[in-house]
Amino acid sequence: MDLLNTSLRQLAAALRERRISSRELASAYLDRIDGLDSRLNAFITVDPERTLKQADLADERLSQGRGEALTGIPIAHKDIFCTQGWLTTCGSKMLSNFVAPYDAHVIEKFAAAGALILGKTNMDEFAMGSSNETSFYGPVKNPWDLRKVPGGSSGGSAAAVAARLAPAATATDTGGSIRQPAALCGVSGIKPTYGLVSRYGMIAYASSLDQGGVIAPGAEDLALVLNTMVGFDARDATSIGRPAEDYTALLGQPLRGLRIGLPREYFSTGVSADVSRAIEESLAEYKRLGAVLVEVTLPHSALSVPVYYVLAPAEASSNLARYDGVRYGWRAARYGDLTDMYERTRAEGFGPEVKRRILTGTYVLSRGYYDAYYLQAQRVRRLISNDFKEAFARCDVIMGPASPTVAFNLGEKTSDPVQMYLSDIFTISVNLAGLPGLSIPAGFGSGGLPVGLQLIGNHFNEGRLLQVAHQYQQATDWHRRVPSLDRTGETA
Amino acid sequence: MNWEVVIGLETHAQLATHSKIFSGSSTAFGAAPNVQANAVDLALPGVLPVLNRAAVTCAIRFGLATGAHIAESSVFARKNYFYPDLPKGYQISQYEIPVVSGGVLTIRTESGEKTIRLTRAHLEEDAGKSLHEDFHGLSGIDLNRAGTPLLEIVSEPDMRSPAEAVAYARMLHRLVTWIGICDGNMQEGSFRCDANVSIRPQGQEAFGTRCEIKNLNSFRFLEKAMHYEIQRQIELVESGGVVIQETRLYDPERDETRPMRSKEDAQDYRYFPDPDLLPLHITADWVEQVRAQMPELPEAMQQRFVNDLGLSAYDAGVLTGSRATAQYFLQLLPLVEDDAKLCANWVTGELSAALHRDGVTEESSRISPQQLGGLLKRVKDGTISSKMAKELFEALWTDGGDADTLIESRGLRQISDAGALEDIVGALMAEHPAQVAEYRAGKEKVFGFFVGRAMKASGGRANPEQLNAVLKRKLAG
């Protein structure tokens, strides 16, 4: 059995039927991480001993016939989820010494299901970035071309799954941080409706936008992981209580009559030709599957990037105030008085992009600027939300590119933050509206780099989105393509 | 020039909930440092606040008690500033839309009754404590208090003297303790006042520049600080200076206020709605549930005591000075045939003195209403005299027990038997024929001599009224 290229459903079946052991499975992935991650830098922390210990417990449980869908499956976690006893850095020097004393709700749920922690994946510092280049632990490399970025902020999770260093990885998405790296790395990723996955223990970047999700090769894998991950949590006031839903339930249903909305704004400007071509081809495939294409409009979508870069930094400037060197995390070694301690600690502990957003956020919340920036952005946010409401009156699912280009070169945009911010132009409005969004592999563009198709659903339509993705993946095999990892910066 | 004083008060009442406003930690006072601070209170990465509904219920009670508007929807906001005892780097408070707005409180001073308008009352969390002593030049942080629920109650600048401001503070203190939302303990910081003080020439409409005075942890300090501050401002202005808007700290040891920070250093708190908390929705049902559990308010009860029980306004005021006093009185009353005056005299007299002496409230009184009722019943039916009852009260306070047993065991039953009294009087008259003659000659002062002797002879047990009657009859001859 090819342990590294088998779907989660099949792996789970093999585990339950004791055809493979969890230890075997975990070892296969740990070995692959050991062999390849020095080139990818997808993981910040791997702890084989702990993982294997968890595998043995899972094997015991499986042998007693008490296995569930994810029992014995190793899952990598973005280093934004607090994991008791594990270093939890959020990609920052500020938390480079922080061993979480408690588990995030998501981690608790996976532990209860008997899944293993495969390791903690690399990410942009405090989830601020679109290329994984802001990480204190160095950039992650795109497995399809090691000279390229994997996207961000969940670049480690996306690259790990793409290179089959993990069968699935958790991730978070504030403005596209699941969908954009999934697209750039040629894997599937879902950001659920805001409030479905508890934020308790998920280190906050922008609270009103942050949402946990999953990256895995295929939509069916996503559905299985989501079944465990979603659920009400009383410790998160924005958590939504809904009856449990089986996200695999709709997967097998055909798409005949599905109305796909194509926002005029996502197809007009700023999309590179190779991405456009791949998206057109995937839409043609959907037509073959029985879907109908309808044009819709999201007139305020051009404002989503400026709105996001007011609101997200505003919340971040406050959320990151707790990193003051007083109670945990980095503290400057030498300082004078209290103010000096704060200043040095934060100057040393935060990287430039985090500082840029804290400054921006502090500015837009300041007296005299609040109305013009923060309040105005909140108003436009409502308009963006209404755009979607109207669009969904005319279609079942919205589609478009997840990213305007394929993966770009490492270092290419680091000196131009605005260019970097524009790489999330198609994903950000989904967070502003709190909607579920999915990115699936849809072929390859220039340089043999993956293109991602974005699927946007109405609130709580995750099941439908996964069905739409899965049906496409039954007809195509883009999500099964694995990079050979032979295109490296060194040989270029 | 004649100056008019303008005072407004901001009061922080610590709400009497068991757990904190946004976490499950205990709010009990006096634990070892940091043992009542969980992950949320420590602001670990990834933790989130969840609102404690009990704190909201307290705010609703306050709104109902002051006739205020209770917002159907109010918003929690973050007040951002850095300080080591503020773990998140922001305090969760309410800013633009508070849970309670408007409302009034009526005060009484020597110059009469006055209605003070309330601006608002909002929910917020307390910070921790910074301890600057005993750490060899370092500071210690205790986060036990961090996240304790507070109701910040802001008055309009309606008070015109320190006496009015203190009356307001006392009235507010009575109210929040009465409705059970605050324990009112000022030493432990459960009830803290900041005073905004300004002066203006008599007759001028515009307000003068105000100073905010902090650190007023007793009514006495509040009054003294305001007196000092008013004098300071008057002297400053009369000598050609101007008052600058600033926050001043009261130093009780020197009895003066000192500048803490001026408006120029005022921080920009960058308030914005807390995205971790949804707007607070209070349904009409919730308000009605709270209303149904509201006790009779002190003002209403005070009126009732005057109108229905015929008590003086003064007695009614003292008896409703605290809920514990009122409850004690109301439990006592039916045990003494509803003799309100007798009960009032004892509750405001002997009982109050004894409680004060022991430094406790009625709730921990050593004599229960039942015990006191038993005693007063015997006063009322003439078994014992008032004087004797006072002695018995002390005995009950010290040793416990019940009045009837003590009366029997000590043989204190009054001599009301006419025959016994006549025997005593007869013997006295036989002993003092000269005095009898003097009395009969019209020297009525001698009557007192016989009362004293007869009382002494009876061991103090003679029923005074009956003794008088017997003496009068027998001396008349």
PDB file of C-alpha atoms in Angstrom, chain B residues 131-277:
ATOM      1  CA  LEU B 131       2.820  45.671  43.921  1.00  0.00           C
ATOM      2  CA  HIS B 132       5.800  47.961  44.201  1.00  0.00           C
ATOM      3  CA  GLU B 133       6.957  47.086  47.691  1.00  0.00           C
ATOM      4  CA  ASP B 134       8.857  44.083  49.027  1.00  0.00           C
ATOM      5  CA  PHE B 135      10.361  43.131  45.677  1.00  0.00           C
ATOM      6  CA  HIS B 136      13.782  44.719  46.076  1.00  0.00           C
ATOM      7  CA  GLY B 137      13.318  47.360  43.426  1.00  0.00           C
ATOM      8  CA  LEU B 138      11.218  45.159  41.152  1.00  0.00           C
ATOM      9  CA  SER B 139       7.458  45.178  40.832  1.00  0.00           C
ATOM     10  CA  GLY B 140       5.162  42.254  41.503  1.00  0.00           C
ATOM     11  CA  ILE B 141       2.008  41.590  39.511  1.00  0.00           C
ATOM     12  CA  ASP B 142      -1.058  39.946  41.047  1.00  0.00           C
ATOM     13  CA  LEU B 143      -3.693  39.089  38.482  1.00  0.00           C
ATOM     14  CA  ASN B 144      -6.296  37.727  40.905  1.00  0.00           C
ATOM     15  CA  ARG B 145      -8.324  40.892  40.478  1.00  0.00           C
ATOM     16  CA  ALA B 146      -7.865  41.016  36.693  1.00  0.00           C
ATOM     17  CA  GLY B 147     -11.221  40.401  35.070  1.00  0.00           C
ATOM     18  CA  THR B 148     -13.319  41.096  38.156  1.00  0.00           C
ATOM     19  CA  PRO B 149     -16.634  42.568  36.989  1.00  0.00           C
ATOM     20  CA  LEU B 150     -17.238  46.245  37.618  1.00  0.00           C
ATOM     21  CA  LEU B 151     -20.185  48.500  37.043  1.00  0.00           C
ATOM     22  CA  GLU B 152     -18.927  52.011  36.426  1.00  0.00           C
ATOM     23  CA  ILE B 153     -21.673  54.421  37.456  1.00  0.00           C
ATOM     24  CA  VAL B 154     -21.296  57.972  36.196  1.00  0.00           C
ATOM     25  CA  SER B 155     -23.339  60.844  37.612  1.00  0.00           C
ATOM     26  CA  GLU B 156     -24.129  64.132  35.957  1.00  0.00           C
ATOM     27  CA  PRO B 157     -22.273  67.120  37.499  1.00  0.00           C
ATOM     28  CA  ASP B 158     -25.337  67.816  39.638  1.00  0.00           C
ATOM     29  CA  MET B 159     -23.785  68.173  43.081  1.00  0.00           C
ATOM     30  CA  ARG B 160     -22.987  71.580  44.470  1.00  0.00           C
ATOM     31  CA  SER B 161     -21.098  70.774  47.678  1.00  0.00           C
ATOM     32  CA  PRO B 162     -18.955  68.059  49.200  1.00  0.00           C
ATOM     33  CA  ALA B 163     -21.878  67.305  51.527  1.00  0.00           C
ATOM     34  CA  GLU B 164     -24.106  66.584  48.537  1.00  0.00           C
ATOM     35  CA  ALA B 165     -21.434  64.470  46.908  1.00  0.00           C
ATOM     36  CA  VAL B 166     -20.957  62.415  50.050  1.00  0.00           C
ATOM     37  CA  ALA B 167     -24.729  62.055  50.422  1.00  0.00           C
ATOM     38  CA  TYR B 168     -24.859  60.821  46.835  1.00  0.00           C
ATOM     39  CA  ALA B 169     -22.024  58.363  47.413  1.00  0.00           C
ATOM     40  CA  ARG B 170     -23.691  57.039  50.557  1.00  0.00           C
ATOM     41  CA  MET B 171     -27.034  56.753  48.837  1.00  0.00           C
ATOM     42  CA  LEU B 172     -25.454  54.916  45.909  1.00  0.00           C
ATOM     43  CA  HIS B 173     -23.597  52.660  48.335  1.00  0.00           C
ATOM     44  CA  ARG B 174     -26.864  51.864  50.128  1.00  0.00           C
ATOM     45  CA  LEU B 175     -28.567  51.130  46.827  1.00  0.00           C
ATOM     46  CA  VAL B 176     -25.963  48.797  45.295  1.00  0.00           C
ATOM     47  CA  THR B 177     -25.634  46.826  48.519  1.00  0.00           C
ATOM     48  CA  TRP B 178     -29.420  46.845  49.019  1.00  0.00           C
ATOM     49  CA  ILE B 179     -30.088  45.281  45.623  1.00  0.00           C
ATOM     50  CA  GLY B 180     -27.282  42.792  46.250  1.00  0.00           C
ATOM     51  CA  ILE B 181     -25.031  43.640  43.299  1.00  0.00           C
ATOM     52  CA  CYS B 182     -22.031  44.825  45.354  1.00  0.00           C
ATOM     53  CA  ASP B 183     -20.744  43.973  48.820  1.00  0.00           C
ATOM     54  CA  GLY B 184     -19.853  47.644  49.304  1.00  0.00           C
ATOM     55  CA  ASN B 185     -16.585  46.885  51.069  1.00  0.00           C
ATOM     56  CA  MET B 186     -14.565  50.045  50.557  1.00  0.00           C
ATOM     57  CA  GLN B 187     -11.376  48.819  52.227  1.00  0.00           C
ATOM     58  CA  GLU B 188     -11.189  45.919  49.790  1.00  0.00           C
ATOM     59  CA  GLY B 189     -11.925  48.299  46.930  1.00  0.00           C
ATOM     60  CA  SER B 190     -15.359  46.932  46.114  1.00  0.00           C
ATOM     61  CA  PHE B 191     -16.793  50.454  45.972  1.00  0.00           C
ATOM     62  CA  ARG B 192     -14.486  53.191  44.694  1.00  0.00           C
ATOM     63  CA  CYS B 193     -15.262  56.789  43.861  1.00  0.00           C
ATOM     64  CA  ASP B 194     -13.504  59.270  41.616  1.00  0.00           C
ATOM     65  CA  ALA B 195     -14.675  62.878  41.931  1.00  0.00           C
ATOM     66  CA  ASN B 196     -14.758  65.449  39.159  1.00  0.00           C
ATOM     67  CA  VAL B 197     -14.508  68.840  40.849  1.00  0.00           C
ATOM     68  CA  SER B 198     -14.686  72.339  39.389  1.00  0.00           C
ATOM     69  CA  ILE B 199     -15.663  75.823  40.505  1.00  0.00           C
ATOM     70  CA  ARG B 200     -17.417  78.695  38.714  1.00  0.00           C
ATOM     71  CA  PRO B 201     -18.515  82.178  39.735  1.00  0.00           C
ATOM     72  CA  GLN B 202     -21.973  82.135  41.285  1.00  0.00           C
ATOM     73  CA  GLY B 203     -24.505  82.694  38.519  1.00  0.00           C
ATOM     74  CA  GLN B 204     -22.246  81.624  35.661  1.00  0.00           C
ATOM     75  CA  GLU B 205     -23.714  78.918  33.475  1.00  0.00           C
ATOM     76  CA  ALA B 206     -20.583  77.518  31.837  1.00  0.00           C
ATOM     77  CA  PHE B 207     -18.659  74.940  33.816  1.00  0.00           C
ATOM     78  CA  GLY B 208     -15.169  75.655  35.035  1.00  0.00           C
ATOM     79  CA  THR B 209     -12.233  73.394  34.196  1.00  0.00           C
ATOM     80  CA  ARG B 210     -12.488  70.201  36.220  1.00  0.00           C
ATOM     81  CA  CYS B 211      -9.973  68.023  37.964  1.00  0.00           C
ATOM     82  CA  GLU B 212     -10.554  64.352  38.530  1.00  0.00           C
ATOM     83  CA  ILE B 213      -9.562  63.125  41.980  1.00  0.00           C
ATOM     84  CA  LYS B 214      -8.717  59.476  42.452  1.00  0.00           C
ATOM     85  CA  ASN B 215      -7.898  57.169  45.340  1.00  0.00           C
ATOM     86  CA  LEU B 216     -10.898  57.969  47.531  1.00  0.00           C
ATOM     87  CA  ASN B 217     -11.506  54.745  49.398  1.00  0.00           C
ATOM     88  CA  SER B 218     -13.714  56.060  52.189  1.00  0.00           C
ATOM     89  CA  PHE B 219     -16.522  58.568  52.503  1.00  0.00           C
ATOM     90  CA  ARG B 220     -14.350  60.583  54.871  1.00  0.00           C
ATOM     91  CA  PHE B 221     -11.490  60.825  52.395  1.00  0.00           C
ATOM     92  CA  LEU B 222     -13.946  61.669  49.656  1.00  0.00           C
ATOM     93  CA  GLU B 223     -15.225  64.612  51.662  1.00  0.00           C
ATOM     94  CA  LYS B 224     -11.804  65.785  52.808  1.00  0.00           C
ATOM     95  CA  ALA B 225     -10.327  65.517  49.317  1.00  0.00           C
ATOM     96  CA  MET B 226     -13.128  67.581  47.825  1.00  0.00           C
ATOM     97  CA  HIS B 227     -12.770  70.264  50.484  1.00  0.00           C
ATOM     98  CA  TYR B 228      -9.063  70.460  49.837  1.00  0.00           C
ATOM     99  CA  GLU B 229      -9.503  70.513  46.076  1.00  0.00           C
ATOM    100  CA  ILE B 230     -12.176  73.228  46.144  1.00  0.00           C
ATOM    101  CA  GLN B 231      -9.998  75.402  48.374  1.00  0.00           C
ATOM    102  CA  ARG B 232      -7.027  74.789  46.106  1.00  0.00           C
ATOM    103  CA  GLN B 233      -8.943  75.795  42.994  1.00  0.00           C
ATOM    104  CA  ILE B 234     -10.415  78.916  44.613  1.00  0.00           C
ATOM    105  CA  GLU B 235      -7.037  80.052  45.886  1.00  0.00           C
ATOM    106  CA  LEU B 236      -5.475  79.329  42.522  1.00  0.00           C
ATOM    107  CA  VAL B 237      -8.046  81.280  40.551  1.00  0.00           C
ATOM    108  CA  GLU B 238      -8.226  84.169  43.017  1.00  0.00           C
ATOM    109  CA  SER B 239      -4.477  84.584  42.848  1.00  0.00           C
ATOM    110  CA  GLY B 240      -4.702  84.896  39.068  1.00  0.00           C
ATOM    111  CA  GLY B 241      -3.981  81.307  38.089  1.00  0.00           C
ATOM    112  CA  VAL B 242      -6.020  78.933  35.961  1.00  0.00           C
ATOM    113  CA  VAL B 243      -7.139  75.413  36.731  1.00  0.00           C
ATOM    114  CA  ILE B 244      -5.773  72.897  34.259  1.00  0.00           C
ATOM    115  CA  GLN B 245      -7.651  69.749  33.470  1.00  0.00           C
ATOM    116  CA  GLU B 246      -5.818  66.896  35.093  1.00  0.00           C
ATOM    117  CA  THR B 247      -6.120  63.785  37.176  1.00  0.00           C
ATOM    118  CA  ARG B 248      -5.087  64.264  40.803  1.00  0.00           C
ATOM    119  CA  LEU B 249      -4.373  61.742  43.485  1.00  0.00           C
ATOM    120  CA  TYR B 250      -5.583  62.260  47.049  1.00  0.00           C
ATOM    121  CA  ASP B 251      -2.963  61.663  49.724  1.00  0.00           C
ATOM    122  CA  PRO B 252      -4.827  60.984  52.973  1.00  0.00           C
ATOM    123  CA  GLU B 253      -1.686  61.269  55.073  1.00  0.00           C
ATOM    124  CA  ARG B 254      -1.012  64.834  54.007  1.00  0.00           C
ATOM    125  CA  ASP B 255      -4.660  65.587  53.282  1.00  0.00           C
ATOM    126  CA  GLU B 256      -3.926  67.052  49.871  1.00  0.00           C
ATOM    127  CA  THR B 257      -4.375  66.263  46.202  1.00  0.00           C
ATOM    128  CA  ARG B 258      -1.403  65.991  43.873  1.00  0.00           C
ATOM    129  CA  PRO B 259      -1.292  65.970  40.073  1.00  0.00           C
ATOM    130  CA  MET B 260      -1.078  62.475  38.562  1.00  0.00           C
ATOM    131  CA  ARG B 261      -1.328  63.228  34.857  1.00  0.00           C
ATOM    132  CA  SER B 262      -2.552  66.168  32.834  1.00  0.00           C
ATOM    133  CA  LYS B 263      -4.791  66.212  29.789  1.00  0.00           C
ATOM    134  CA  GLU B 264      -1.729  66.665  27.605  1.00  0.00           C
ATOM    135  CA  ASP B 265      -0.466  63.222  28.645  1.00  0.00           C
ATOM    136  CA  ALA B 266      -3.936  61.777  28.226  1.00  0.00           C
ATOM    137  CA  GLN B 267      -3.636  58.581  26.262  1.00  0.00           C
ATOM    138  CA  ASP B 268      -5.527  57.800  23.104  1.00  0.00           C
ATOM    139  CA  TYR B 269      -7.231  54.581  24.129  1.00  0.00           C
ATOM    140  CA  ARG B 270      -8.210  53.677  20.568  1.00  0.00           C
ATOM    141  CA  TYR B 271     -11.587  52.299  21.608  1.00  0.00           C
ATOM    142  CA  PHE B 272     -13.216  49.932  19.128  1.00  0.00           C
ATOM    143  CA  PRO B 273     -15.870  47.220  19.416  1.00  0.00           C
ATOM    144  CA  ASP B 274     -14.378  43.966  20.737  1.00  0.00           C
ATOM    145  CA  PRO B 275     -14.570  41.498  17.840  1.00  0.00           C
ATOM    146  CA  ASP B 276     -14.355  38.566  20.268  1.00  0.00           C
ATOM    147  CA  LEU B 277     -17.702  39.440  21.837  1.00  0.00           C
TER     148      LEU B 277
END
